[in-house]
JSON list of C-alpha atoms in Angstrom, two decimals:
[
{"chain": "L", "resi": 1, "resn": "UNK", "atom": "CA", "xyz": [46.12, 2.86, 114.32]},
{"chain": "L", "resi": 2, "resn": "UNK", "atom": "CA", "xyz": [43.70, 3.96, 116.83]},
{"chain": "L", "resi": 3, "resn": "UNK", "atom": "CA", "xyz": [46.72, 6.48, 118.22]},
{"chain": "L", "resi": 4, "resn": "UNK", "atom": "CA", "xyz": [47.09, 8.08, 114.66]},
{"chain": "L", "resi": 5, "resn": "UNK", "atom": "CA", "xyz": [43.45, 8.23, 113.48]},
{"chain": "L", "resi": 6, "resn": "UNK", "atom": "CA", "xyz": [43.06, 10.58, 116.91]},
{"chain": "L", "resi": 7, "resn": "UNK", "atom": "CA", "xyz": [46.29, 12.94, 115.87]},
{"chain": "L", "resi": 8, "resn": "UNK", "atom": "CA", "xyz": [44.97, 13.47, 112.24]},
{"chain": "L", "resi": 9, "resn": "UNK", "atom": "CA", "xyz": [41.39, 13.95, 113.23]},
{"chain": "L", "resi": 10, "resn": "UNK", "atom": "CA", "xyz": [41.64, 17.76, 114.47]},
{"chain": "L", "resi": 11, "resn": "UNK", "atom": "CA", "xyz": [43.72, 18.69, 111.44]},
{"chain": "L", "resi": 12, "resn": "UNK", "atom": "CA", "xyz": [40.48, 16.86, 109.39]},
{"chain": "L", "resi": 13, "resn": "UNK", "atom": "CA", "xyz": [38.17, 18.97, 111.05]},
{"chain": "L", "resi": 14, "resn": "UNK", "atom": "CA", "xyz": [40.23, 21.73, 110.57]},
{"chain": "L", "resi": 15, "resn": "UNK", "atom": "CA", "xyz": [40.64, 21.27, 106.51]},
{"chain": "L", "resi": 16, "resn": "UNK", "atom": "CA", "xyz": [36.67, 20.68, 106.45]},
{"chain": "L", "resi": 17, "resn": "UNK", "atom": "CA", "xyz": [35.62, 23.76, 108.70]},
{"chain": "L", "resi": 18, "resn": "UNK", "atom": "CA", "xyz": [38.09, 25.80, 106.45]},
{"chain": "L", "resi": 19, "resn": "UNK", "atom": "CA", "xyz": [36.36, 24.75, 103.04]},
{"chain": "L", "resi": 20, "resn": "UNK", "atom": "CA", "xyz": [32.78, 25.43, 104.29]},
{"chain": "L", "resi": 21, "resn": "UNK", "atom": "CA", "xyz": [34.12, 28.40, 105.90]},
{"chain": "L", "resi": 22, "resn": "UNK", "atom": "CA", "xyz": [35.99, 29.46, 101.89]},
{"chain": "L", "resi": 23, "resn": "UNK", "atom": "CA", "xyz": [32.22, 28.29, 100.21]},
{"chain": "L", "resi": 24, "resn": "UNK", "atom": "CA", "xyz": [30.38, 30.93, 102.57]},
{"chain": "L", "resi": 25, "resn": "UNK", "atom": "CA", "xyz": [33.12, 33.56, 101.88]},
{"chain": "L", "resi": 26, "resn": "UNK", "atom": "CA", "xyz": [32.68, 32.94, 98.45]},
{"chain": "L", "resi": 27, "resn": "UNK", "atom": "CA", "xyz": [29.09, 33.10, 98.55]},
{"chain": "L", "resi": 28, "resn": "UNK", "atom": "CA", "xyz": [29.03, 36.62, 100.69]},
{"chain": "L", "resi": 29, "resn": "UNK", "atom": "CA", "xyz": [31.17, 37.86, 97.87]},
{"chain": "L", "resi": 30, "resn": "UNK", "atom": "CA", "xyz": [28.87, 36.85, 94.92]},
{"chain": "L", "resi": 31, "resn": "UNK", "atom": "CA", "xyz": [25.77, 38.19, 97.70]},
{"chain": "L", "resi": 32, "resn": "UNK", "atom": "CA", "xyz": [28.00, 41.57, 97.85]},
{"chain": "L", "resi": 33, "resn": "UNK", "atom": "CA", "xyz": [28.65, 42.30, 94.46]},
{"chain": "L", "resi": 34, "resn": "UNK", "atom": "CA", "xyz": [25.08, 41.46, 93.12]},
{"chain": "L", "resi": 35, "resn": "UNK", "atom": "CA", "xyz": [23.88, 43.88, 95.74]},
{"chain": "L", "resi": 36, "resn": "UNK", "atom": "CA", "xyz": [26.08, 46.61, 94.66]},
{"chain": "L", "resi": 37, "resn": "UNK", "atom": "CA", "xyz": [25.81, 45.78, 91.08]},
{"chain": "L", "resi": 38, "resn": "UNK", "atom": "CA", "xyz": [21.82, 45.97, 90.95]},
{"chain": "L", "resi": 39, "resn": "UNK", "atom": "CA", "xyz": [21.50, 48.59, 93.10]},
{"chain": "L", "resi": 40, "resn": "UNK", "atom": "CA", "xyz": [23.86, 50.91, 90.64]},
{"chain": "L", "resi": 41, "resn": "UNK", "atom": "CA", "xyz": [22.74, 49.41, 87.74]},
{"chain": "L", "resi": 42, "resn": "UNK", "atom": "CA", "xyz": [18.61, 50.62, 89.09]},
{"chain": "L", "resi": 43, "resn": "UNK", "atom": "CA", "xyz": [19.92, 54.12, 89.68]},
{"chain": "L", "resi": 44, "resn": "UNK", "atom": "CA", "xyz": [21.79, 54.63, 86.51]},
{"chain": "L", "resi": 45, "resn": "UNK", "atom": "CA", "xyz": [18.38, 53.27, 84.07]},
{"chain": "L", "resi": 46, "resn": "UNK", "atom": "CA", "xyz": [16.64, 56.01, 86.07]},
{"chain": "L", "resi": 47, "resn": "UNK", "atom": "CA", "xyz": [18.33, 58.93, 86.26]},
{"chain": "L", "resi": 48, "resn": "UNK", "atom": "CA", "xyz": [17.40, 60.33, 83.03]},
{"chain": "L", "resi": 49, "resn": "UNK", "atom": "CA", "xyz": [13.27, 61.47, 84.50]},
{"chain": "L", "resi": 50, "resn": "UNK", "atom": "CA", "xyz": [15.40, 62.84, 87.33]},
{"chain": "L", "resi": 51, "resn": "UNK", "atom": "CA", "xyz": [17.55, 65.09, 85.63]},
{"chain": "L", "resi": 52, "resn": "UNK", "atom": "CA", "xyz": [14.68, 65.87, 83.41]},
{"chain": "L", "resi": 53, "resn": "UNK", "atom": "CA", "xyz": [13.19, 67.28, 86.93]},
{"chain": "L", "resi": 54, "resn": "UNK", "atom": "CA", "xyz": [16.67, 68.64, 87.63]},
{"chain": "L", "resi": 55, "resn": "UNK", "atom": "CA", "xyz": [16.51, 71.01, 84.71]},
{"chain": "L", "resi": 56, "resn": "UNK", "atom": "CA", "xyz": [13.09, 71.93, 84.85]},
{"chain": "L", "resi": 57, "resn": "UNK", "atom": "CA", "xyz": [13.64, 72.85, 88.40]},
{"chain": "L", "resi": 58, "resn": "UNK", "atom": "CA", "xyz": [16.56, 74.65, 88.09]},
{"chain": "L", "resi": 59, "resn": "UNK", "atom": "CA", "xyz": [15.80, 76.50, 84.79]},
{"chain": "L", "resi": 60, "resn": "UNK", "atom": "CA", "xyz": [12.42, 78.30, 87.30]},
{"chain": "L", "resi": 61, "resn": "UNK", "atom": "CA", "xyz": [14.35, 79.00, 90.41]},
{"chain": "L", "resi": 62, "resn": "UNK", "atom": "CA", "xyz": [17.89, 79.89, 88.19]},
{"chain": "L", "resi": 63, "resn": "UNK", "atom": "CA", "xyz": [19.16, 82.21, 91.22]},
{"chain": "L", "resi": 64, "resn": "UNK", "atom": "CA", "xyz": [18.83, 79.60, 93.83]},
{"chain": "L", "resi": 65, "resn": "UNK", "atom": "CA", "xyz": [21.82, 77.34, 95.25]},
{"chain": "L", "resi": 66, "resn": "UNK", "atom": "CA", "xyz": [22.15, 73.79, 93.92]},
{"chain": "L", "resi": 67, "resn": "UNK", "atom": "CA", "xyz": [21.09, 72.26, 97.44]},
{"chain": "L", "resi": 68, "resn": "UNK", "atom": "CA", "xyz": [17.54, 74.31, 97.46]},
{"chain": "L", "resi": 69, "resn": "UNK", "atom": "CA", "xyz": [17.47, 72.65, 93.28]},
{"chain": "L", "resi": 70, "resn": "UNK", "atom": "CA", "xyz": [18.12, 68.87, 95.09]},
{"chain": "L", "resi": 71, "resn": "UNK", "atom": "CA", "xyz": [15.09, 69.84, 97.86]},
{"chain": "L", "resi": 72, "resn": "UNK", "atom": "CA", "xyz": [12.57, 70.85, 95.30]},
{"chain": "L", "resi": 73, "resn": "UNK", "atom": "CA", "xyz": [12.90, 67.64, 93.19]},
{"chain": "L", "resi": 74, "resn": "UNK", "atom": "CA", "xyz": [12.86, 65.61, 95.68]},
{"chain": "L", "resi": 75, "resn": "UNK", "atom": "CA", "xyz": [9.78, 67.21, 97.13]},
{"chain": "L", "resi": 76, "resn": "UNK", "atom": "CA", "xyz": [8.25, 67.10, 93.24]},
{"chain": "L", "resi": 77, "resn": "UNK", "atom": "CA", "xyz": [8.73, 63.19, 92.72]},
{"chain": "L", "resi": 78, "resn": "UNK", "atom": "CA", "xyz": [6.94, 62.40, 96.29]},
{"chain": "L", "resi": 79, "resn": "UNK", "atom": "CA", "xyz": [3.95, 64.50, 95.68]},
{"chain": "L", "resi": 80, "resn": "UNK", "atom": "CA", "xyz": [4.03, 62.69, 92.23]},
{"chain": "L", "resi": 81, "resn": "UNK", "atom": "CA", "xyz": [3.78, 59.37, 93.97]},
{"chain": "L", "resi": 82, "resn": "UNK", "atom": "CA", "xyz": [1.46, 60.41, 96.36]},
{"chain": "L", "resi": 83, "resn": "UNK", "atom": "CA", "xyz": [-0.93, 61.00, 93.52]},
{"chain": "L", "resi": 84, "resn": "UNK", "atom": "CA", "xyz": [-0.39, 57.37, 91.90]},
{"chain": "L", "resi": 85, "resn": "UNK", "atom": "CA", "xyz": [-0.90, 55.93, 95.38]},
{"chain": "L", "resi": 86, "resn": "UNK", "atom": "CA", "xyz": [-3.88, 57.41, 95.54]},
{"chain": "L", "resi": 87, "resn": "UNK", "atom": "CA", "xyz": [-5.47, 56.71, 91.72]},
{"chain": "L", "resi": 88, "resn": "UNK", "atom": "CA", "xyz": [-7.30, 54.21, 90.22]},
{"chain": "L", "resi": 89, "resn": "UNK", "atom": "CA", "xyz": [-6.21, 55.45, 86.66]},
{"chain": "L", "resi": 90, "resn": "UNK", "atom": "CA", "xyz": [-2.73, 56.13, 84.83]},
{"chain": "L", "resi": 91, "resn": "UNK", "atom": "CA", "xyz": [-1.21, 59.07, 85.89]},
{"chain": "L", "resi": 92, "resn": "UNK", "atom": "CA", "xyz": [1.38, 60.65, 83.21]},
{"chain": "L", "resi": 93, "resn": "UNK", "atom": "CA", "xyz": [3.76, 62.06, 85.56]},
{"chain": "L", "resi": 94, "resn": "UNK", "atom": "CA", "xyz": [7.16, 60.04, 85.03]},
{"chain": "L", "resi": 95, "resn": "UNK", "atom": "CA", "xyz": [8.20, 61.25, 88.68]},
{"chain": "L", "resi": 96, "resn": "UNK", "atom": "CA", "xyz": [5.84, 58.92, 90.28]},
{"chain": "L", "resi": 97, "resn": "UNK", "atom": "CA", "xyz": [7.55, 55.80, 88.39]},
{"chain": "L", "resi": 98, "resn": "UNK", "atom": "CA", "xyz": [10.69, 56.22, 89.83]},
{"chain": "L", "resi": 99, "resn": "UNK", "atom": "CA", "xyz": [12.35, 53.64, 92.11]},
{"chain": "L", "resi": 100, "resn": "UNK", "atom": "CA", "xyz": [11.62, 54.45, 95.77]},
{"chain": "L", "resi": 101, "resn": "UNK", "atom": "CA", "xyz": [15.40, 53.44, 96.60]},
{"chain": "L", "resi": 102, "resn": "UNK", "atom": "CA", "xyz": [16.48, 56.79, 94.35]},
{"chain": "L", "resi": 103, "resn": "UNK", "atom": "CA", "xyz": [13.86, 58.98, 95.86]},
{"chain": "L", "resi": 104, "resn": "UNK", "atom": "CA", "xyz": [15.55, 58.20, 99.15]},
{"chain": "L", "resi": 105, "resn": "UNK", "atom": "CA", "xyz": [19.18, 59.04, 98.57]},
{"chain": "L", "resi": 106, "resn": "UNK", "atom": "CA", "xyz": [18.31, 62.26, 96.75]},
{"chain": "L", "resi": 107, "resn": "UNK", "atom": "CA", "xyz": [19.00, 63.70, 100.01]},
{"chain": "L", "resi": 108, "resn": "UNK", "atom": "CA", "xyz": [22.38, 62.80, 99.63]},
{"chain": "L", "resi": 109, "resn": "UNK", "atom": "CA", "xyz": [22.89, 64.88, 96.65]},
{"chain": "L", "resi": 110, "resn": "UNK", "atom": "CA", "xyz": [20.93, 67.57, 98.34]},
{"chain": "L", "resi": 111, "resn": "UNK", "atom": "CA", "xyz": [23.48, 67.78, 101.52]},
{"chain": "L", "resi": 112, "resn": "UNK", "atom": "CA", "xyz": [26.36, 67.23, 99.18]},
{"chain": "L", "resi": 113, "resn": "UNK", "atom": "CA", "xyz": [25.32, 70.42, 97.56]},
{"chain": "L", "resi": 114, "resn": "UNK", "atom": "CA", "xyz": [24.31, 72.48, 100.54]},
{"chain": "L", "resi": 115, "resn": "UNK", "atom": "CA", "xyz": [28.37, 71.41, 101.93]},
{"chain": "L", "resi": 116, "resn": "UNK", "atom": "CA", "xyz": [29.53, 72.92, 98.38]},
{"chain": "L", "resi": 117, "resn": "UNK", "atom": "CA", "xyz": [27.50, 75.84, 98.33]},
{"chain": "L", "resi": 118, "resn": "UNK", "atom": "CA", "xyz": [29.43, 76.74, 101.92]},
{"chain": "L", "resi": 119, "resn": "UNK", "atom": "CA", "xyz": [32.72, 75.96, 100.57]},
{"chain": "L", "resi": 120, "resn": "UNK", "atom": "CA", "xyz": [31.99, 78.34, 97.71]},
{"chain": "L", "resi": 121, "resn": "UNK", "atom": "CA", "xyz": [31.14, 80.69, 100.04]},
{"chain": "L", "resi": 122, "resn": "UNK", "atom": "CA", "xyz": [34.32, 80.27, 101.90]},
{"chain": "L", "resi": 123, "resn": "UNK", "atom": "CA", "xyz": [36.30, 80.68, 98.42]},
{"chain": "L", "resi": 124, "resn": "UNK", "atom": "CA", "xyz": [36.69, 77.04, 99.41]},
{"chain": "L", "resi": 125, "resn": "UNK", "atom": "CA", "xyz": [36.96, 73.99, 96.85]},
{"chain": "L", "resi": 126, "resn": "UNK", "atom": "CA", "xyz": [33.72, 72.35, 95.80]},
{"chain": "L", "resi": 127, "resn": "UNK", "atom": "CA", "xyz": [33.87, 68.77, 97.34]},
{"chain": "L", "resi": 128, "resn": "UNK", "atom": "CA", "xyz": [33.53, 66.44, 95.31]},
{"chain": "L", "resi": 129, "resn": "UNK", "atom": "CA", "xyz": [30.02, 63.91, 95.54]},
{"chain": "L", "resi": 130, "resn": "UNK", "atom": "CA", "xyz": [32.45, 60.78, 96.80]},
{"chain": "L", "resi": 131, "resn": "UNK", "atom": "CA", "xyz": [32.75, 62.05, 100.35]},
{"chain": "L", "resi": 132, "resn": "UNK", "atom": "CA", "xyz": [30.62, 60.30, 102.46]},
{"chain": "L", "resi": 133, "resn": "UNK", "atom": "CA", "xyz": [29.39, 61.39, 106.71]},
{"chain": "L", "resi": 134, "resn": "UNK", "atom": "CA", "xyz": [27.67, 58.81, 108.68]},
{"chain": "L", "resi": 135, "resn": "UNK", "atom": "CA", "xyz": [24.02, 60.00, 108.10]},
{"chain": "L", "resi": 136, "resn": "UNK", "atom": "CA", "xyz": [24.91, 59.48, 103.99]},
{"chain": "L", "resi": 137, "resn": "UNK", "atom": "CA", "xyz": [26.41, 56.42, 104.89]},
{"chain": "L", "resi": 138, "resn": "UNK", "atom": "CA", "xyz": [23.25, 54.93, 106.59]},
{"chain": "L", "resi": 139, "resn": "UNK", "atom": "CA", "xyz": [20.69, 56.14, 103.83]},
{"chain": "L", "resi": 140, "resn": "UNK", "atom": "CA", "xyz": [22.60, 54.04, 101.25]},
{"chain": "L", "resi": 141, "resn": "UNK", "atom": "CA", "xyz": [23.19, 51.29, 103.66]},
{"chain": "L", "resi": 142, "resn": "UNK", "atom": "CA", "xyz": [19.58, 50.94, 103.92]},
{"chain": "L", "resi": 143, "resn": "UNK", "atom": "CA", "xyz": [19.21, 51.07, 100.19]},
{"chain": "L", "resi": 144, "resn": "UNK", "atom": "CA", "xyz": [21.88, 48.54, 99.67]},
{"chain": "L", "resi": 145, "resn": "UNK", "atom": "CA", "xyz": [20.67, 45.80, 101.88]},
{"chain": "L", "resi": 146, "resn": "UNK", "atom": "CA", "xyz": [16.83, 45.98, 100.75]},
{"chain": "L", "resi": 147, "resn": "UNK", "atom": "CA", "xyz": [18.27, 45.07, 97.15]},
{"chain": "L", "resi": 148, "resn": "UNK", "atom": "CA", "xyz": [20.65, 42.31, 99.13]},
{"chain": "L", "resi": 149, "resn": "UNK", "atom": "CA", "xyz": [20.24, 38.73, 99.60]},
{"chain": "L", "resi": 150, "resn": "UNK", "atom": "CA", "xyz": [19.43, 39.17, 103.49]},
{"chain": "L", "resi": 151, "resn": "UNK", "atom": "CA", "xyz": [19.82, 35.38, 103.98]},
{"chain": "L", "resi": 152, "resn": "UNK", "atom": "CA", "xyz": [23.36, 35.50, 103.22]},
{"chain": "L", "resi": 153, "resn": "UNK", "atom": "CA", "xyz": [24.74, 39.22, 104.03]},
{"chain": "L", "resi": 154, "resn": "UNK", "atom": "CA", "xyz": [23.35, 40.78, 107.73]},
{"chain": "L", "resi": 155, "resn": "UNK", "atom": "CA", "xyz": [22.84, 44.39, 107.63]},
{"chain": "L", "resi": 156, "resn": "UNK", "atom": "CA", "xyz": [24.96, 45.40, 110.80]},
{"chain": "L", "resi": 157, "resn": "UNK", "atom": "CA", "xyz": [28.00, 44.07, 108.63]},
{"chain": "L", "resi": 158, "resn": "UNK", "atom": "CA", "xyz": [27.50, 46.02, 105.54]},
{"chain": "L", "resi": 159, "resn": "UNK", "atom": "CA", "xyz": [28.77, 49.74, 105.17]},
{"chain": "L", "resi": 160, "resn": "UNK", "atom": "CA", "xyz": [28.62, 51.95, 101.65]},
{"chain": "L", "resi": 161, "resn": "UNK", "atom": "CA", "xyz": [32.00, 53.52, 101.48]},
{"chain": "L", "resi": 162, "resn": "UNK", "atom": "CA", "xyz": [31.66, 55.68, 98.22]},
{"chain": "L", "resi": 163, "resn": "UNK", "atom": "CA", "xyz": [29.01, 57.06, 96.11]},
{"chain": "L", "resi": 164, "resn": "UNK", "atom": "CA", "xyz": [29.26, 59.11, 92.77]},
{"chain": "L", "resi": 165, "resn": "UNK", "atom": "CA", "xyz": [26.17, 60.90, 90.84]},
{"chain": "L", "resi": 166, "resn": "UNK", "atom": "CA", "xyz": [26.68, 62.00, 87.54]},
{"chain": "L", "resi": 167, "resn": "UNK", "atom": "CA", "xyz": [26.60, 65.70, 87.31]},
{"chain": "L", "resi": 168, "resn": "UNK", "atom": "CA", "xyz": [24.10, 67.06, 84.98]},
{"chain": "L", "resi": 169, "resn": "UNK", "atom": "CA", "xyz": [26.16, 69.80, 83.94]},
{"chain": "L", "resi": 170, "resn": "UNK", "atom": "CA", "xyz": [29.10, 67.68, 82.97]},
{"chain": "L", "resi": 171, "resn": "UNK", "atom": "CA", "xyz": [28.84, 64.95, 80.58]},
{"chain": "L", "resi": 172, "resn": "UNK", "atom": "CA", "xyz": [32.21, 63.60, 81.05]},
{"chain": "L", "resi": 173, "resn": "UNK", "atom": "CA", "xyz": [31.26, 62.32, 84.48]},
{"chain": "L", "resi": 174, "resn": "UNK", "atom": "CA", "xyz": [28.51, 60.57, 84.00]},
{"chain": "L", "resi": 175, "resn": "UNK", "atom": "CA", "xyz": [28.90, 57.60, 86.14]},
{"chain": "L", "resi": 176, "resn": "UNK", "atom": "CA", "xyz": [26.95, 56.29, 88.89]},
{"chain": "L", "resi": 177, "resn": "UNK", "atom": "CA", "xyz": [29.46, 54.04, 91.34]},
{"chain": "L", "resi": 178, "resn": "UNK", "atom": "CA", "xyz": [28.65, 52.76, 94.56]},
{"chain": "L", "resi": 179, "resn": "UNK", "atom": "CA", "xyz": [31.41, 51.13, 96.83]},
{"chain": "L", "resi": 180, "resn": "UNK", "atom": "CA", "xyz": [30.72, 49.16, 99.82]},
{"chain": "L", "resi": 181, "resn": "UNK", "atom": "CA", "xyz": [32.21, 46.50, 102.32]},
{"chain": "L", "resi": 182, "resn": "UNK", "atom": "CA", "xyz": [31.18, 43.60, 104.48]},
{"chain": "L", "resi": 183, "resn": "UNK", "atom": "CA", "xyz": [32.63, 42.17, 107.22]},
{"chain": "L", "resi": 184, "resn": "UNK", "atom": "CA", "xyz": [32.82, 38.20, 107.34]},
{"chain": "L", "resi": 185, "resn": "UNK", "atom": "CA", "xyz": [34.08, 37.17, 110.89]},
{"chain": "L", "resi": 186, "resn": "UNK", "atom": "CA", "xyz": [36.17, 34.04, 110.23]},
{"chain": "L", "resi": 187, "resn": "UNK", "atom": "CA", "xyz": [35.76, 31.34, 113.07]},
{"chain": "L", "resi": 188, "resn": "UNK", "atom": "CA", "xyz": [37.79, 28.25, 113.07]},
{"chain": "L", "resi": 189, "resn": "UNK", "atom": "CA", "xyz": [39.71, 26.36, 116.09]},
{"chain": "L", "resi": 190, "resn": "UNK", "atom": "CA", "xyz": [42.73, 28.76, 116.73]},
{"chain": "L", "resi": 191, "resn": "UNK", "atom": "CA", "xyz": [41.57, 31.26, 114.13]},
{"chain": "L", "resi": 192, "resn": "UNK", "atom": "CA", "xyz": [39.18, 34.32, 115.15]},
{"chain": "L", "resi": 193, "resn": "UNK", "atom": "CA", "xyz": [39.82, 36.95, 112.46]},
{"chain": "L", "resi": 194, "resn": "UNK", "atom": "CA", "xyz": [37.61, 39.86, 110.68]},
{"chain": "L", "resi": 195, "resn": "UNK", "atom": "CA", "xyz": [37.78, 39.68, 106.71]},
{"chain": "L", "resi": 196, "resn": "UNK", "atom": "CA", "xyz": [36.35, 43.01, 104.72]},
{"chain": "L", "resi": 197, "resn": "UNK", "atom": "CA", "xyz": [34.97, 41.94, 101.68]},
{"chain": "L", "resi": 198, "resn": "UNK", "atom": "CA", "xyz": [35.03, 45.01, 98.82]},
{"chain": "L", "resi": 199, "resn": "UNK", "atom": "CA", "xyz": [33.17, 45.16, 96.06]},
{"chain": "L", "resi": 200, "resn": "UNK", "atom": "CA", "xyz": [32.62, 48.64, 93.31]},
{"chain": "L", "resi": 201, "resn": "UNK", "atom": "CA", "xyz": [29.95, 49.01, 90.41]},
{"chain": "L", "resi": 202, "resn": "UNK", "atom": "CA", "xyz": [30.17, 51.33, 88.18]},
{"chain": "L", "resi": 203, "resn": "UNK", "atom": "CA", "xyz": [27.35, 51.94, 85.81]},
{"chain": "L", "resi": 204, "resn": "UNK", "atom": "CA", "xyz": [26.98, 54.96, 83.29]},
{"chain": "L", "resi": 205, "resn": "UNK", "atom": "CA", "xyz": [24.16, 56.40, 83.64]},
{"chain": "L", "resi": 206, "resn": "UNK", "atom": "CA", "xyz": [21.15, 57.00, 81.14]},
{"chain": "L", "resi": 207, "resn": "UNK", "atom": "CA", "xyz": [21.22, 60.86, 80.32]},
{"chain": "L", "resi": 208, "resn": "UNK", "atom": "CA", "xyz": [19.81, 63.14, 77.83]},
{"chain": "L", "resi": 209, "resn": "UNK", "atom": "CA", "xyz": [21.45, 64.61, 74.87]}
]
C-alpha cells in the first residue's frame, strides 16, 4: 500500500499543479481581455472632442501635412489641461477633459502620418495605421498596463501588437481596435513552456455626423 501511495503521489501533484496552473491561465486571460477591452472601449467614448480638434485644426493650417495636423492637437489638448490643473473654477474647454491615456498615444497617429506623408512623397502607398515600430509599441504598452490588473498581468510580459484609429475622413472605418499579447511561462515538473495569450477589442468609435 505504502509502495503504491508513493508511485501515484507525483502524478497527484502533477494533476493539482496543472489545475492551479489552468485557474491562473484562465485568470491572465480574463486580466488580458478586460485590459484591452477598457482601454478601447475609453478611447472610442472620446474620440469625438478629438476629432472636433482635428477639424478645427486642420480646416486653419489646410496646406499643412497630416503629421504637422496630429502635432498641433496634441499640443492644443495639453495646454488645455494645463489650464484646468491650474484653476479653481470650470474651465469650458472639452480638450482638458480628455483621458490622459489618449493624449499620450496621439503621437502615434502623429508618426503614423509623418511615415505616410514620406510614402506619398515617394509615390509610395499610404501605410495603413495597423503597423506598429517599437517606440509605438511601448507608448501603448504603457497605456495598456496602467488600465490592467497589475496583480495578475506583469508589464515586461505584455506587448500591443496592433492598433487602428478611425480616420476622420472616412466613415466606413471607424473603429478603434487594439491587439495585444501576454506571455504566461508554464512551470510544472517536466514541463517549462512559454504560452502567448491573445486577446482583440474592437470598439466603434463615437464620431460626429
Amino acid at each position: 500500500m505504502v509502495v503504491e501511495a508513493s508511485l501515484l503521489l507525483p502524478f497527484f501533484l502533477v494533476f493539482v499543479f496543472l489545475l492551479i496552473t489552468l485557474v491562473r491561465i484562465h485568470i491572465a486571460e480574463m486580466a488580458l481581455q478586460t485590459a484591452v477591452s477598457e482601454t478601447t472601449k475609453q478611447f472610442a467614448a472620446h474620440m469625438y472632442p478629438v476629432e472636433l480638434i482635428y477639424k478645427g485644426v486642420k480646416g486653419k493650417v489646410e496646406n499643412s501635412n497630416a503629421a504637422a495636423n496630429w502635432e498641433d492637437i496634441k499640443r492644443k489638448i495639453e495646454e488645455a489641461k494645463d489650464k484646468l490643473d491650474g484653476a479653481e473654477e470650470f474651465i469650458g474647454q472639452f480638450e482638458a477633459y480628455i483621458p490622459d491615456p489618449l493624449v499620450a498615444v496621439l503621437g502615434y497617429v502623429k508618426q503614423i502620418r509623418e511615415q505616410a506623408d514620406r510614402l506619398k512623397k515617394d509615390g509610395k502607398e499610404a501605410i495603413r495605421d495597423k503597423i506598429i515600430d517599437p517606440a509605438v509599441q511601448t507608448v501603448f504598452t504603457s497605456v495598456l498596463y496602467d488600465m490592467a490588473d497589475q496583480s495578475v498581468l506583469q508589464k515586461d510580459r505584455l506587448t500591443v501588437t496592433g492598433v487602428n484609429f478611425p480616420d476622420f475622413g472616412d466613415r466606413s472605418d471607424s473603429l478603434m481596435e487594439i491587439e495585444a499579447e501576454y506571455i504566461y511561462y508554464l512551470s510544472l515538473p517536466f514541463i517549462q513552456k512559454e504560452i502567448v495569450l491573445k486577446r482583440k477589442a474592437s470598439e466603434r468609435a463615437w464620431l460626429g455626423a
